[in-house]
Amino acid sequence: MSQNTSTAVMQRRVEPRDSLDFFPTPPWATRALCQTLAQSFDLKGSNCWEPACGEGHMARPLAEYFELVYSSDVHDYGAGQVVDFLWPFDGPRFDWIITNPPFRLAEQFVDTALDRAKTGVAILVRSAFLEGIARYHKLFGHRAPAVIMQFTERVPMVKGRVDEDASTATAYCWLVWLVHRTSNDTQFCWIPPCRDLLERPGDYLKPGAEPAAMPLFEGARL
């Protein structure tokens, strides 16, 4: 029997190991996180580091909520500083570190971010990232996220660009850690359908488009 390789069945992002794994995040997915965080934290009085910024698709919506956003990436995509996040860093600490990390380096990104953030860390990952015995022992068993925020609608991501018409069979969620939390318990919540509320006309254009007015989104409280 031949193997079924349909992407509708197999959730995958097939990349060689030396790939930079550049899958930009649709800006509405970042706003969904920020709308939720803003209900419990003063983001306007906080700063944020986006350490895998690519062309800035996540950093730009973050700047709508945070007082200051520092953007960097290991590769020069034309947005932010060229910094390898996983190397020693002697710069300032930031309140929040928020990113969509390369999938195969996500565990290292989490550990590094938790050692550098002052308030919290949020990473966007495939929901399948929650699986795995080795990952449980390396990460979740002793550094469980405070909140798992599961998207109820799919977040389409394609290599190298944001695409308004893209589709996907892959489920995504935000994982949020709070640095000073004493419990290792995890809250699970759903992000309600919000793409239509949080998209802006300029999201799929080159940087520089003026943002449109955005309605409020009522997400889960942390």
Short mmCIF file of C-alpha atoms in Angstrom, two decimals:
data_model
loop_
_atom_site.label_atom_id
_atom_site.label_comp_id
_atom_site.label_asym_id
_atom_site.label_seq_id
_atom_site.Cartn_x
_atom_site.Cartn_y
_atom_site.Cartn_z
CA MET A 1 0.00 0.00 0.00
CA SER A 2 1.41 3.40 -0.93
CA GLN A 3 1.87 6.06 1.72
CA ASN A 4 -0.67 8.89 1.83
CA THR A 5 1.42 12.06 1.56
CA SER A 6 -1.47 14.52 1.28
CA THR A 7 -0.81 17.65 3.34
CA ALA A 8 -4.48 17.50 4.34
CA VAL A 9 -3.59 14.34 6.29
CA MET A 10 0.03 14.94 7.26
CA GLN A 11 0.74 18.03 9.32
CA ARG A 12 4.23 19.00 8.23
CA ARG A 13 6.64 21.76 7.39
CA VAL A 14 9.19 19.86 5.32
CA GLU A 15 12.53 21.68 5.45
CA PRO A 16 16.17 20.56 5.32
CA ARG A 17 17.95 20.79 8.66
CA ASP A 18 20.02 23.75 7.53
CA SER A 19 16.95 25.75 6.49
CA LEU A 20 16.19 29.07 8.17
CA ASP A 21 12.58 27.89 8.47
CA PHE A 22 11.13 31.27 7.45
CA PHE A 23 7.34 31.01 7.76
CA PRO A 24 6.03 34.55 8.48
CA THR A 25 3.10 34.92 10.86
CA PRO A 26 -0.10 36.57 9.58
CA PRO A 27 -0.38 39.76 11.66
CA TRP A 28 -3.90 38.96 12.87
CA ALA A 29 -2.54 35.95 14.77
CA THR A 30 -0.17 38.22 16.70
CA ARG A 31 -2.96 40.68 17.47
CA ALA A 32 -5.03 37.80 18.90
CA LEU A 33 -2.28 37.20 21.46
CA CYS A 34 -1.80 40.88 22.26
CA GLN A 35 -5.52 41.53 22.74
CA THR A 36 -5.55 38.78 25.34
CA LEU A 37 -2.37 39.90 27.10
CA ALA A 38 -3.60 43.50 27.18
CA GLN A 39 -6.51 42.47 29.41
CA SER A 40 -4.09 41.49 32.20
CA PHE A 41 -0.88 43.46 31.55
CA ASP A 42 0.04 47.06 30.80
CA LEU A 43 1.59 46.46 27.40
CA LYS A 44 1.73 50.17 26.56
CA GLY A 45 4.11 50.58 29.46
CA SER A 46 6.19 47.54 28.51
CA ASN A 47 8.80 46.60 25.97
CA CYS A 48 9.17 43.47 23.87
CA TRP A 49 11.83 41.56 21.94
CA GLU A 50 10.92 39.68 18.76
CA PRO A 51 14.06 37.55 18.16
CA ALA A 52 13.01 35.79 14.92
CA CYS A 53 11.52 38.82 13.19
CA GLY A 54 12.07 37.92 9.53
CA GLU A 55 10.60 40.77 7.51
CA GLY A 56 8.76 42.21 10.50
CA HIS A 57 5.34 40.60 10.07
CA MET A 58 5.07 39.96 13.82
CA ALA A 59 7.03 42.97 15.04
CA ARG A 60 4.71 45.47 13.34
CA PRO A 61 1.51 44.35 15.11
CA LEU A 62 3.47 44.03 18.36
CA ALA A 63 4.35 47.72 17.98
CA GLU A 64 0.63 48.53 18.01
CA TYR A 65 0.47 47.33 21.62
CA PHE A 66 3.92 47.70 23.21
CA GLU A 67 5.75 50.92 24.02
CA LEU A 68 8.94 49.58 22.44
CA VAL A 69 9.63 46.55 20.22
CA TYR A 70 13.17 45.38 19.53
CA SER A 71 13.39 43.20 16.41
CA SER A 72 16.21 40.86 15.45
CA ASP A 73 16.92 37.74 13.44
CA VAL A 74 19.88 35.49 12.72
CA HIS A 75 19.56 36.41 9.04
CA ASP A 76 19.25 39.88 7.47
CA TYR A 77 15.73 39.95 6.02
CA GLY A 78 15.72 43.75 5.94
CA ALA A 79 13.95 44.27 9.29
CA GLY A 80 15.62 44.47 12.68
CA GLN A 81 19.15 43.77 13.84
CA VAL A 82 21.17 40.69 12.91
CA VAL A 83 21.46 38.79 16.19
CA ASP A 84 21.63 35.06 16.89
CA PHE A 85 19.19 34.79 19.78
CA LEU A 86 20.70 31.53 21.00
CA TRP A 87 24.18 33.02 21.45
CA PRO A 88 25.26 34.87 24.62
CA PHE A 89 23.70 38.33 24.77
CA ASP A 90 24.98 41.22 26.88
CA GLY A 91 22.26 43.71 25.97
CA PRO A 92 19.31 44.88 28.09
CA ARG A 93 16.58 42.57 29.35
CA PHE A 94 13.05 43.02 27.98
CA ASP A 95 9.69 42.67 29.68
CA TRP A 96 8.35 40.27 27.07
CA ILE A 97 9.90 38.02 24.46
CA ILE A 98 7.39 37.05 21.78
CA THR A 99 8.14 35.15 18.58
CA ASN A 100 7.38 32.41 16.09
CA PRO A 101 10.64 30.46 16.42
CA PRO A 102 12.12 28.02 13.92
CA PHE A 103 10.25 24.81 14.74
CA ARG A 104 13.32 22.63 15.28
CA LEU A 105 14.82 25.24 17.64
CA ALA A 106 11.66 26.07 19.58
CA GLU A 107 12.76 24.38 22.81
CA GLN A 108 16.05 26.28 22.81
CA PHE A 109 14.20 29.53 22.10
CA VAL A 110 11.89 28.93 25.08
CA ASP A 111 14.73 28.17 27.49
CA THR A 112 16.73 31.17 26.32
CA ALA A 113 13.72 33.50 26.42
CA LEU A 114 12.77 32.46 29.94
CA ASP A 115 16.29 33.25 31.12
CA ARG A 116 16.15 36.73 29.55
CA ALA A 117 12.56 38.00 29.89
CA LYS A 118 11.45 39.99 32.93
CA THR A 119 7.70 39.38 32.72
CA GLY A 120 6.70 36.77 30.17
CA VAL A 121 7.40 34.73 27.06
CA ALA A 122 5.00 33.81 24.27
CA ILE A 123 5.79 31.58 21.33
CA LEU A 124 3.62 30.53 18.42
CA VAL A 125 3.98 26.83 17.64
CA ARG A 126 2.23 23.99 15.91
CA SER A 127 -0.16 22.35 18.35
CA ALA A 128 1.76 19.11 17.78
CA PHE A 129 4.63 20.76 19.67
CA LEU A 130 2.76 19.84 22.85
CA GLU A 131 3.39 16.15 22.14
CA GLY A 132 6.51 14.13 22.79
CA ILE A 133 8.08 12.31 25.73
CA ALA A 134 11.50 13.88 25.20
CA ARG A 135 10.03 17.41 25.05
CA TYR A 136 8.06 16.73 28.23
CA HIS A 137 11.23 15.75 30.09
CA LYS A 138 13.33 18.56 28.60
CA LEU A 139 10.79 21.37 28.91
CA PHE A 140 7.18 20.92 29.95
CA GLY A 141 7.83 18.71 32.97
CA HIS A 142 9.65 21.49 34.80
CA ARG A 143 8.85 24.61 32.74
CA ALA A 144 5.22 24.24 31.75
CA PRO A 145 3.55 27.26 30.12
CA ALA A 146 1.11 29.25 32.22
CA VAL A 147 -1.42 29.26 29.38
CA ILE A 148 -1.99 27.30 26.18
CA MET A 149 -4.04 29.43 23.80
CA GLN A 150 -5.37 27.22 21.01
CA PHE A 151 -6.58 28.85 17.80
CA THR A 152 -10.06 27.65 16.84
CA GLU A 153 -9.46 28.70 13.24
CA ARG A 154 -6.41 27.78 11.22
CA VAL A 155 -3.48 30.18 10.89
CA PRO A 156 -2.16 29.72 7.34
CA MET A 157 1.60 30.05 7.05
CA VAL A 158 3.64 29.55 3.91
CA LYS A 159 7.36 29.77 3.36
CA GLY A 160 8.79 33.19 2.69
CA ARG A 161 5.66 35.35 2.65
CA VAL A 162 2.26 36.09 4.17
CA ASP A 163 -0.53 35.04 1.84
CA GLU A 164 -4.12 36.19 2.32
CA ASP A 165 -5.44 33.24 0.29
CA ALA A 166 -3.27 30.50 1.79
CA SER A 167 -4.78 27.50 3.56
CA THR A 168 -3.34 24.92 5.92
CA ALA A 169 -4.09 21.62 7.61
CA THR A 170 -1.81 22.51 10.53
CA ALA A 171 -3.17 23.70 13.88
CA TYR A 172 -1.34 26.38 15.86
CA CYS A 173 -1.41 27.69 19.40
CA TRP A 174 0.26 30.33 21.53
CA LEU A 175 2.19 29.15 24.58
CA VAL A 176 2.61 31.78 27.29
CA TRP A 177 5.01 31.59 30.22
CA LEU A 178 5.04 34.04 33.14
CA VAL A 179 8.53 34.40 34.56
CA HIS A 180 7.65 34.85 38.24
CA ARG A 181 4.90 32.24 38.39
CA THR A 182 5.43 29.76 41.21
CA SER A 183 3.05 27.03 40.03
CA ASN A 184 3.77 24.59 37.20
CA ASP A 185 0.06 24.24 36.40
CA THR A 186 -1.19 25.17 32.93
CA GLN A 187 -4.44 26.85 31.91
CA PHE A 188 -5.93 25.90 28.54
CA CYS A 189 -8.14 28.26 26.58
CA TRP A 190 -9.39 28.71 23.05
CA ILE A 191 -8.85 31.76 20.91
CA PRO A 192 -12.29 32.36 19.41
CA PRO A 193 -12.66 33.04 15.69
CA CYS A 194 -11.10 36.47 15.22
CA ARG A 195 -9.39 36.71 11.85
CA ASP A 196 -12.16 38.85 10.36
CA LEU A 197 -11.99 41.18 13.37
CA LEU A 198 -8.21 41.53 13.52
CA GLU A 199 -7.11 41.66 9.90
CA ARG A 200 -6.17 44.98 8.35
CA PRO A 201 -6.06 45.76 4.62
CA GLY A 202 -2.33 46.53 4.73
CA ASP A 203 -1.35 43.25 6.38
CA TYR A 204 -0.58 41.53 3.09
CA LEU A 205 1.18 44.46 1.47
CA LYS A 206 4.78 45.52 1.73
CA PRO A 207 5.71 47.47 4.90
CA GLY A 208 4.51 51.06 5.01
CA ALA A 209 0.75 50.70 4.61
CA GLU A 210 -1.30 52.81 7.04
CA PRO A 211 -3.22 50.60 9.51
CA ALA A 212 -6.99 50.75 9.58
CA ALA A 213 -9.05 51.08 12.74
CA MET A 214 -9.26 47.81 14.65
CA PRO A 215 -12.27 46.60 16.67
CA LEU A 216 -11.80 45.23 20.16
CA PHE A 217 -11.39 41.48 20.58
CA GLU A 218 -12.50 39.80 23.77
CA GLY A 219 -10.10 36.92 24.44
CA ALA A 220 -9.40 34.81 27.50
CA ARG A 221 -8.01 36.48 30.60
CA LEU A 222 -4.69 35.29 31.99
#
